[in-house]
mmCIF file of C-alpha atoms in Angstrom:
data_model
loop_
_atom_site.group_PDB
_atom_site.id
_atom_site.type_symbol
_atom_site.label_atom_id
_atom_site.label_comp_id
_atom_site.label_asym_id
_atom_site.label_seq_id
_atom_site.Cartn_x
_atom_site.Cartn_y
_atom_site.Cartn_z
ATOM 1 C CA UNK A 520 24.445 -4.470 11.675
ATOM 2 C CA UNK A 521 20.754 -6.219 11.994
ATOM 3 C CA UNK A 522 18.535 -3.142 11.194
ATOM 4 C CA UNK A 523 14.784 -3.924 9.833
ATOM 5 C CA UNK A 524 13.643 -1.414 7.362
ATOM 6 C CA UNK A 525 10.337 0.064 6.962
ATOM 7 C CA UNK A 526 10.841 1.039 3.115
ATOM 8 C CA UNK A 527 10.852 4.769 3.648
ATOM 9 C CA UNK A 528 14.188 5.050 4.478
ATOM 10 C CA UNK A 529 15.991 7.592 1.954
ATOM 11 C CA UNK A 530 19.595 6.642 -0.205
ATOM 12 C CA UNK A 531 21.753 8.958 0.872
ATOM 13 C CA UNK A 532 24.949 11.061 -0.638
ATOM 14 C CA UNK A 533 27.369 12.851 1.472
ATOM 15 C CA UNK A 534 24.689 12.671 4.279
ATOM 16 C CA UNK A 535 21.996 14.542 2.205
ATOM 17 C CA UNK A 536 18.638 12.216 1.211
ATOM 18 C CA UNK A 537 18.220 11.783 -2.355
ATOM 19 C CA UNK A 538 14.817 11.386 -4.378
ATOM 20 C CA UNK A 539 15.308 7.859 -3.946
ATOM 21 C CA UNK A 540 13.435 5.861 -1.100
ATOM 22 C CA UNK A 541 14.512 2.145 -0.163
ATOM 23 C CA UNK A 542 10.754 1.515 -1.135
ATOM 24 C CA UNK A 543 11.615 2.525 -4.692
ATOM 25 C CA UNK A 544 14.185 -0.071 -4.769
ATOM 26 C CA UNK A 545 12.001 -2.643 -3.433
ATOM 27 C CA UNK A 546 9.221 -2.235 -6.378
ATOM 28 C CA UNK A 547 11.870 -2.087 -9.229
ATOM 29 C CA UNK A 548 12.717 -5.528 -8.267
ATOM 30 C CA UNK A 549 9.762 -7.219 -7.070
ATOM 31 C CA UNK A 550 7.311 -6.298 -9.659
ATOM 32 C CA UNK A 551 6.907 -9.598 -10.877
ATOM 33 C CA UNK A 552 5.760 -11.748 -8.172
ATOM 34 C CA UNK A 553 5.363 -14.335 -10.585
ATOM 35 C CA UNK A 554 9.134 -14.548 -11.106
ATOM 36 C CA UNK A 555 9.809 -17.791 -9.444
ATOM 37 C CA UNK A 556 12.659 -16.038 -6.986
ATOM 38 C CA UNK A 557 10.536 -13.352 -6.370
ATOM 39 C CA UNK A 558 7.198 -15.763 -5.386
ATOM 40 C CA UNK A 559 9.367 -17.901 -3.475
ATOM 41 C CA UNK A 560 10.532 -14.828 -0.957
ATOM 42 C CA UNK A 561 6.991 -13.625 -0.924
ATOM 43 C CA UNK A 562 5.899 -17.506 0.052
ATOM 44 C CA UNK A 563 8.001 -16.948 2.946
ATOM 45 C CA UNK A 564 6.610 -13.571 3.627
ATOM 46 C CA UNK A 565 3.104 -15.092 3.653
ATOM 47 C CA UNK A 566 3.932 -17.919 6.111
ATOM 48 C CA UNK A 567 5.634 -15.546 8.175
ATOM 49 C CA UNK A 568 2.724 -13.462 8.375
ATOM 50 C CA UNK A 569 0.290 -16.147 8.915
ATOM 51 C CA UNK A 570 2.574 -16.804 11.895
ATOM 52 C CA UNK A 571 2.428 -13.415 13.013
ATOM 53 C CA UNK A 572 6.286 -12.931 12.906
ATOM 54 C CA UNK A 573 7.467 -9.954 12.237
ATOM 55 C CA UNK A 574 10.958 -10.706 10.639
ATOM 56 C CA UNK A 575 12.444 -11.877 13.984
ATOM 57 C CA UNK A 576 11.632 -15.765 12.840
ATOM 58 C CA UNK A 577 13.380 -15.197 9.644
ATOM 59 C CA UNK A 578 16.880 -16.884 9.793
ATOM 60 C CA UNK A 579 18.862 -15.833 6.727
ATOM 61 C CA UNK A 580 21.947 -17.364 7.582
ATOM 62 C CA UNK A 581 20.733 -20.550 8.365
ATOM 63 C CA UNK A 582 19.622 -23.730 6.226
ATOM 64 C CA UNK A 583 16.063 -23.076 6.838
ATOM 65 C CA UNK A 584 13.867 -20.056 6.476
ATOM 66 C CA UNK A 585 11.632 -19.392 9.673
ATOM 67 C CA UNK A 586 11.356 -20.584 13.752
ATOM 68 C CA UNK A 587 8.086 -20.986 15.314
ATOM 69 C CA UNK A 588 7.695 -21.734 18.748
ATOM 70 C CA UNK A 589 10.710 -23.877 18.530
ATOM 71 C CA UNK A 590 10.254 -25.575 15.217
ATOM 72 C CA UNK A 591 12.794 -25.051 12.333
ATOM 73 C CA UNK A 592 10.539 -24.601 9.260
ATOM 74 C CA UNK A 593 11.575 -24.677 5.557
ATOM 75 C CA UNK A 594 9.613 -22.829 2.962
ATOM 76 C CA UNK A 595 9.347 -23.834 -0.494
ATOM 77 C CA UNK A 596 6.862 -22.621 -3.138
ATOM 78 C CA UNK A 597 5.710 -23.641 -6.634
ATOM 79 C CA UNK A 598 2.720 -22.693 -9.220
ATOM 80 C CA UNK A 599 1.408 -23.553 -12.233
ATOM 81 C CA UNK A 600 2.063 -20.126 -13.418
ATOM 82 C CA UNK A 601 5.820 -19.264 -13.807
ATOM 83 C CA UNK A 602 5.767 -16.445 -15.833
ATOM 84 C CA UNK A 603 2.511 -13.983 -17.049
ATOM 85 C CA UNK A 604 4.229 -14.554 -21.030
ATOM 86 C CA UNK A 605 0.552 -15.255 -22.388
ATOM 87 C CA UNK A 606 1.941 -18.202 -24.576
ATOM 88 C CA UNK A 607 3.843 -19.793 -21.975
ATOM 89 C CA UNK A 608 2.208 -23.104 -21.164
ATOM 90 C CA UNK A 609 1.118 -24.056 -17.069
ATOM 91 C CA UNK A 610 3.697 -25.758 -15.398
ATOM 92 C CA UNK A 611 3.336 -28.925 -12.613
ATOM 93 C CA UNK A 612 4.170 -27.938 -9.906
ATOM 94 C CA UNK A 613 7.407 -28.890 -8.556
ATOM 95 C CA UNK A 614 9.382 -28.354 -4.843
ATOM 96 C CA UNK A 615 12.821 -28.537 -4.036
ATOM 97 C CA UNK A 616 13.624 -30.745 -1.279
ATOM 98 C CA UNK A 617 17.595 -31.214 -1.799
ATOM 99 C CA UNK A 618 19.238 -32.328 1.809
ATOM 100 C CA UNK A 619 22.154 -29.560 1.839
ATOM 101 C CA UNK A 620 25.440 -30.281 2.769
ATOM 102 C CA UNK A 621 27.277 -30.614 6.382
ATOM 103 C CA UNK A 622 31.059 -29.875 6.506
ATOM 104 C CA UNK A 623 33.221 -30.502 9.333
ATOM 105 C CA UNK A 624 36.697 -29.205 8.550
ATOM 106 C CA UNK A 625 36.331 -28.422 5.083
ATOM 107 C CA UNK A 626 35.183 -32.105 3.996
ATOM 108 C CA UNK A 627 31.329 -32.977 3.448
ATOM 109 C CA UNK A 628 30.408 -35.208 6.203
ATOM 110 C CA UNK A 629 26.650 -36.070 5.144
ATOM 111 C CA UNK A 630 23.670 -34.474 3.376
ATOM 112 C CA UNK A 631 20.319 -33.809 5.496
ATOM 113 C CA UNK A 632 17.603 -31.578 5.503
ATOM 114 C CA UNK A 633 18.159 -29.487 8.573
ATOM 115 C CA UNK A 634 14.397 -27.951 9.157
ATOM 116 C CA UNK A 635 12.058 -29.878 11.379
ATOM 117 C CA UNK A 636 8.877 -29.127 9.275
ATOM 118 C CA UNK A 637 8.642 -28.045 5.657
ATOM 119 C CA UNK A 638 5.655 -25.986 4.215
ATOM 120 C CA UNK A 639 5.005 -25.896 0.698
ATOM 121 C CA UNK A 640 3.482 -23.131 -0.510
ATOM 122 C CA UNK A 641 1.524 -23.455 -3.976
ATOM 123 C CA UNK A 642 -0.025 -20.268 -5.885
ATOM 124 C CA UNK A 643 -3.096 -22.550 -6.723
ATOM 125 C CA UNK A 644 -4.829 -20.401 -10.024
ATOM 126 C CA UNK A 645 -4.466 -21.766 -13.742
ATOM 127 C CA UNK A 646 -6.262 -18.598 -14.729
ATOM 128 C CA UNK A 647 -3.579 -15.917 -16.381
ATOM 129 C CA UNK A 648 -6.093 -13.432 -16.542
ATOM 130 C CA UNK A 649 -7.030 -13.910 -12.532
ATOM 131 C CA UNK A 650 -3.988 -14.920 -11.239
ATOM 132 C CA UNK A 651 -2.739 -12.795 -8.372
ATOM 133 C CA UNK A 652 -0.042 -13.840 -5.562
ATOM 134 C CA UNK A 653 -1.493 -10.810 -3.521
ATOM 135 C CA UNK A 654 -4.939 -12.910 -2.771
ATOM 136 C CA UNK A 655 -4.216 -14.924 -0.094
ATOM 137 C CA UNK A 656 -7.078 -17.508 -0.886
ATOM 138 C CA UNK A 657 -5.164 -18.747 -4.501
ATOM 139 C CA UNK A 658 -2.812 -19.912 -2.025
ATOM 140 C CA UNK A 659 -2.654 -23.955 -0.549
ATOM 141 C CA UNK A 660 -0.212 -24.790 2.147
ATOM 142 C CA UNK A 661 1.094 -28.508 2.908
ATOM 143 C CA UNK A 662 2.414 -28.558 5.923
ATOM 144 C CA UNK A 663 5.226 -31.800 6.353
ATOM 145 C CA UNK A 664 7.479 -33.166 9.231
ATOM 146 C CA UNK A 665 10.930 -33.367 7.216
ATOM 147 C CA UNK A 666 10.959 -37.293 8.745
ATOM 148 C CA UNK A 667 8.721 -37.951 6.746
ATOM 149 C CA UNK A 668 10.411 -36.413 3.386
ATOM 150 C CA UNK A 669 13.849 -38.379 4.650
ATOM 151 C CA UNK A 670 12.013 -41.178 5.314
ATOM 152 C CA UNK A 671 10.349 -41.409 1.710
ATOM 153 C CA UNK A 672 12.543 -39.520 -0.371
ATOM 154 C CA UNK A 673 15.885 -40.012 0.941
ATOM 155 C CA UNK A 674 18.226 -38.117 -1.209
ATOM 156 C CA UNK A 675 16.280 -37.059 -3.365
ATOM 157 C CA UNK A 676 16.290 -33.063 -4.931
ATOM 158 C CA UNK A 677 12.378 -32.289 -6.219
ATOM 159 C CA UNK A 678 9.250 -33.407 -5.226
ATOM 160 C CA UNK A 679 5.906 -32.959 -7.599
ATOM 161 C CA UNK A 680 2.694 -31.922 -5.905
ATOM 162 C CA UNK A 681 1.204 -35.717 -6.530
ATOM 163 C CA UNK A 682 3.868 -37.299 -4.636
ATOM 164 C CA UNK A 683 3.912 -34.513 -2.105
ATOM 165 C CA UNK A 684 0.209 -35.083 -1.861
ATOM 166 C CA UNK A 685 0.655 -38.860 -1.703
ATOM 167 C CA UNK A 686 2.489 -38.359 1.465
ATOM 168 C CA UNK A 687 -0.620 -37.003 3.426
ATOM 169 C CA UNK A 688 0.791 -33.406 4.350
ATOM 170 C CA UNK A 689 -1.590 -31.252 6.301
ATOM 171 C CA UNK A 690 -3.604 -28.534 3.940
ATOM 172 C CA UNK A 691 -4.216 -25.758 5.191
ATOM 173 C CA UNK A 692 -5.154 -22.462 3.500
ATOM 174 C CA UNK A 693 -3.544 -18.931 4.791
ATOM 175 C CA UNK A 694 -6.527 -18.795 7.583
ATOM 176 C CA UNK A 695 -5.440 -22.282 8.974
ATOM 177 C CA UNK A 696 -1.754 -22.153 8.200
ATOM 178 C CA UNK A 697 -0.851 -20.922 12.019
ATOM 179 C CA UNK A 698 -2.782 -23.834 13.746
ATOM 180 C CA UNK A 699 -1.551 -26.478 11.391
ATOM 181 C CA UNK A 700 1.974 -25.447 12.574
ATOM 182 C CA UNK A 701 1.003 -25.137 16.270
ATOM 183 C CA UNK A 702 -0.274 -28.427 15.888
ATOM 184 C CA UNK A 703 2.955 -30.029 14.955
ATOM 185 C CA UNK A 704 4.697 -28.104 17.632
ATOM 186 C CA UNK A 705 2.670 -29.716 20.090
ATOM 187 C CA UNK A 706 3.199 -33.109 19.228
ATOM 188 C CA UNK A 707 6.935 -32.887 18.782
#
């Protein structure tokens, strides 16, 4: 059953609602938006929101994350601040770009990147006192055709921010991201 939830649904026991909502669970698991896993999911949501997708573009069972205008999009995120611990050092942003395995009859046939386009999402804030993943102006987006990654990075598994910038991606803000992706879709 592919049901979209609102967060207002009650957990039930013996078909009776309890005093807990789905939104309680979502808050419980997602309070630390700086956590790498949570931030990655948030970045996927932000890209989907910028594209005006309502969840229908999300492809959880595919090796890419989103479909928009017939373009398959892989979304990756990184940040300088990985945790809110005050003594933790800032990090150099790194994005995962490893090709995934393609199987045929229980045997690996090849490794490839399945999407047509990558959107690299950078939470671009260096100040722990002001970093806030919900402030969309703190995010930068880099749009890059997968073919460019394949040509220049081969089977490489990660990509630094400087290496990404050297590939001349289209840089976008939350406000301009949809147009950057639309421009790519029209060229393909």
